[in-house]
Amino acid sequence: QVRLVESGGGSVQAGGSLRLSCAASGRTFSGYVMGWFRQAPGKERAFVAAINWNGASTYYADSVKGRFTTSRDNARNTVSLQMNSLKPEDTAVYYCAASGTGISDPSWDYWGQGTQVTVSS
């Protein structure tokens, strides 16, 4: 079992930045692929970013490429999402997730409770 807790959400104006963090507890953190997802009001949850076990490989949705960066610190059991040049369409609840399968076919077995990000124009 892995418990995930997100933090760092908030309100920001367009063009601003926020940094989300996800703290993991439970089983060996470094054994998991970590991902970020978001869900805007009235929309389905969507993939944002993923990072493999050692941080060497990262993947991003086209909508956030060049603006968002994910990283992890296995010594501290944390994964982060640095969000720059935020746009109103980035407004959503952001979730971190953990997958026990490889990054090529993640299973997203565990989810955090989510943190709200609101970007005003």
mmCIF file of C-alpha atoms in Angstrom:
data_model
loop_
_atom_site.group_PDB
_atom_site.id
_atom_site.type_symbol
_atom_site.label_atom_id
_atom_site.label_comp_id
_atom_site.label_asym_id
_atom_site.label_seq_id
_atom_site.Cartn_x
_atom_site.Cartn_y
_atom_site.Cartn_z
ATOM 1 C CA GLN A 1 0.000 0.000 0.000
ATOM 2 C CA VAL A 2 1.198 3.494 -0.879
ATOM 3 C CA ARG A 3 -0.290 6.661 0.559
ATOM 4 C CA LEU A 4 0.060 9.832 -1.481
ATOM 5 C CA VAL A 5 -0.529 13.367 -0.215
ATOM 6 C CA GLU A 6 -0.377 16.368 -2.549
ATOM 7 C CA SER A 7 0.368 19.921 -1.481
ATOM 8 C CA GLY A 8 1.205 23.263 -3.045
ATOM 9 C CA GLY A 9 -1.991 24.087 -4.863
ATOM 10 C CA GLY A 10 -3.493 27.535 -4.792
ATOM 11 C CA SER A 11 -4.589 30.519 -6.831
ATOM 12 C CA VAL A 12 -2.345 32.396 -9.209
ATOM 13 C CA GLN A 13 -2.691 34.836 -12.085
ATOM 14 C CA ALA A 14 -2.039 33.796 -15.641
ATOM 15 C CA GLY A 15 1.667 33.705 -16.360
ATOM 16 C CA GLY A 16 2.517 32.799 -12.796
ATOM 17 C CA SER A 17 4.036 29.686 -11.323
ATOM 18 C CA LEU A 18 3.175 27.054 -8.765
ATOM 19 C CA ARG A 19 5.025 24.028 -7.473
ATOM 20 C CA LEU A 20 3.083 20.958 -6.443
ATOM 21 C CA SER A 21 4.561 18.287 -4.234
ATOM 22 C CA CYS A 22 3.445 14.755 -3.526
ATOM 23 C CA ALA A 23 4.697 12.927 -0.452
ATOM 24 C CA ALA A 24 4.575 9.147 -0.499
ATOM 25 C CA SER A 25 4.553 6.733 2.400
ATOM 26 C CA GLY A 26 4.299 3.013 2.595
ATOM 27 C CA ARG A 27 6.119 0.694 0.257
ATOM 28 C CA THR A 28 9.417 1.453 -1.446
ATOM 29 C CA PHE A 29 8.880 4.727 -3.272
ATOM 30 C CA SER A 30 11.668 4.221 -5.767
ATOM 31 C CA GLY A 31 9.934 1.138 -7.096
ATOM 32 C CA TYR A 32 7.079 3.172 -8.527
ATOM 33 C CA VAL A 33 6.550 5.204 -11.624
ATOM 34 C CA MET A 34 4.940 8.464 -10.527
ATOM 35 C CA GLY A 35 2.446 10.492 -12.470
ATOM 36 C CA TRP A 36 0.438 13.687 -12.368
ATOM 37 C CA PHE A 37 -3.120 14.036 -13.599
ATOM 38 C CA ARG A 38 -5.682 16.799 -13.518
ATOM 39 C CA GLN A 39 -9.423 17.101 -13.655
ATOM 40 C CA ALA A 40 -11.153 20.311 -14.624
ATOM 41 C CA PRO A 41 -14.815 20.929 -13.786
ATOM 42 C CA GLY A 42 -17.064 18.961 -16.102
ATOM 43 C CA LYS A 43 -14.151 17.146 -17.721
ATOM 44 C CA GLU A 44 -12.563 13.743 -17.360
ATOM 45 C CA ARG A 45 -9.312 13.290 -15.512
ATOM 46 C CA ALA A 46 -6.393 13.791 -17.890
ATOM 47 C CA PHE A 47 -2.741 12.825 -17.904
ATOM 48 C CA VAL A 48 -0.270 15.631 -17.242
ATOM 49 C CA ALA A 49 3.166 14.121 -16.636
ATOM 50 C CA ALA A 50 4.999 10.985 -15.567
ATOM 51 C CA ILE A 51 8.473 10.147 -14.333
ATOM 52 C CA ASN A 52 10.215 6.805 -14.163
ATOM 53 C CA TRP A 53 11.735 5.278 -11.046
ATOM 54 C CA ASN A 54 15.054 7.144 -11.117
ATOM 55 C CA GLY A 55 13.955 10.340 -12.809
ATOM 56 C CA ALA A 56 15.862 9.633 -16.004
ATOM 57 C CA SER A 57 12.730 9.561 -18.145
ATOM 58 C CA THR A 58 9.849 11.995 -18.114
ATOM 59 C CA TYR A 59 6.733 12.322 -20.230
ATOM 60 C CA TYR A 60 4.345 15.224 -20.636
ATOM 61 C CA ALA A 61 1.001 15.954 -22.178
ATOM 62 C CA ASP A 62 1.347 18.188 -25.222
ATOM 63 C CA SER A 63 -0.645 20.897 -23.476
ATOM 64 C CA VAL A 64 2.015 21.338 -20.757
ATOM 65 C CA LYS A 65 5.262 20.586 -22.603
ATOM 66 C CA GLY A 66 7.815 23.312 -22.101
ATOM 67 C CA ARG A 67 5.884 24.789 -19.172
ATOM 68 C CA PHE A 68 5.685 21.992 -16.594
ATOM 69 C CA THR A 69 8.542 19.919 -15.191
ATOM 70 C CA THR A 70 8.273 16.884 -12.962
ATOM 71 C CA SER A 71 11.058 15.596 -10.744
ATOM 72 C CA ARG A 72 11.471 13.195 -7.863
ATOM 73 C CA ASP A 73 13.618 12.761 -4.774
ATOM 74 C CA ASN A 74 13.688 9.103 -3.828
ATOM 75 C CA ALA A 75 15.588 9.844 -0.625
ATOM 76 C CA ARG A 76 12.683 11.999 0.557
ATOM 77 C CA ASN A 77 9.898 9.977 -1.062
ATOM 78 C CA THR A 78 8.595 12.986 -2.926
ATOM 79 C CA VAL A 79 7.672 13.900 -6.465
ATOM 80 C CA SER A 80 7.162 17.463 -7.637
ATOM 81 C CA LEU A 81 5.497 19.282 -10.499
ATOM 82 C CA GLN A 82 6.867 22.719 -11.307
ATOM 83 C CA MET A 83 4.278 24.645 -13.284
ATOM 84 C CA ASN A 84 5.358 27.812 -15.086
ATOM 85 C CA SER A 85 3.580 30.170 -17.481
ATOM 86 C CA LEU A 86 0.260 29.035 -16.103
ATOM 87 C CA LYS A 87 -2.875 29.589 -18.155
ATOM 88 C CA PRO A 88 -6.528 29.746 -17.096
ATOM 89 C CA GLU A 89 -7.054 26.402 -18.845
ATOM 90 C CA ASP A 90 -4.640 24.826 -16.368
ATOM 91 C CA THR A 91 -7.271 25.313 -13.669
ATOM 92 C CA ALA A 92 -8.110 21.892 -12.241
ATOM 93 C CA VAL A 93 -7.708 19.558 -9.322
ATOM 94 C CA TYR A 94 -4.279 17.987 -9.648
ATOM 95 C CA TYR A 95 -3.602 14.445 -8.511
ATOM 96 C CA CYS A 96 -0.432 12.458 -8.133
ATOM 97 C CA ALA A 97 -0.493 8.729 -8.770
ATOM 98 C CA ALA A 98 1.829 5.766 -8.412
ATOM 99 C CA SER A 99 2.199 2.814 -10.746
ATOM 100 C CA GLY A 100 3.840 -0.462 -9.899
ATOM 101 C CA THR A 101 4.189 -1.327 -13.563
ATOM 102 C CA GLY A 102 6.611 0.143 -16.059
ATOM 103 C CA ILE A 103 6.274 3.597 -17.530
ATOM 104 C CA SER A 104 5.444 2.151 -20.941
ATOM 105 C CA ASP A 105 2.192 0.702 -19.565
ATOM 106 C CA PRO A 106 1.462 2.237 -16.166
ATOM 107 C CA SER A 107 -1.350 0.856 -14.039
ATOM 108 C CA TRP A 108 -1.757 3.829 -11.651
ATOM 109 C CA ASP A 109 -2.537 1.735 -8.625
ATOM 110 C CA TYR A 110 -2.553 4.521 -6.027
ATOM 111 C CA TRP A 111 -3.905 8.070 -6.012
ATOM 112 C CA GLY A 112 -3.651 11.117 -3.816
ATOM 113 C CA GLN A 113 -6.616 13.166 -2.693
ATOM 114 C CA GLY A 114 -5.897 16.022 -5.081
ATOM 115 C CA THR A 115 -4.995 19.690 -4.736
ATOM 116 C CA GLN A 116 -6.798 22.603 -6.375
ATOM 117 C CA VAL A 117 -4.997 24.883 -8.806
ATOM 118 C CA THR A 118 -6.835 27.977 -9.982
ATOM 119 C CA VAL A 119 -5.400 30.294 -12.622
ATOM 120 C CA SER A 120 -7.151 33.597 -13.183
ATOM 121 C CA SER A 121 -6.891 35.691 -16.320
#
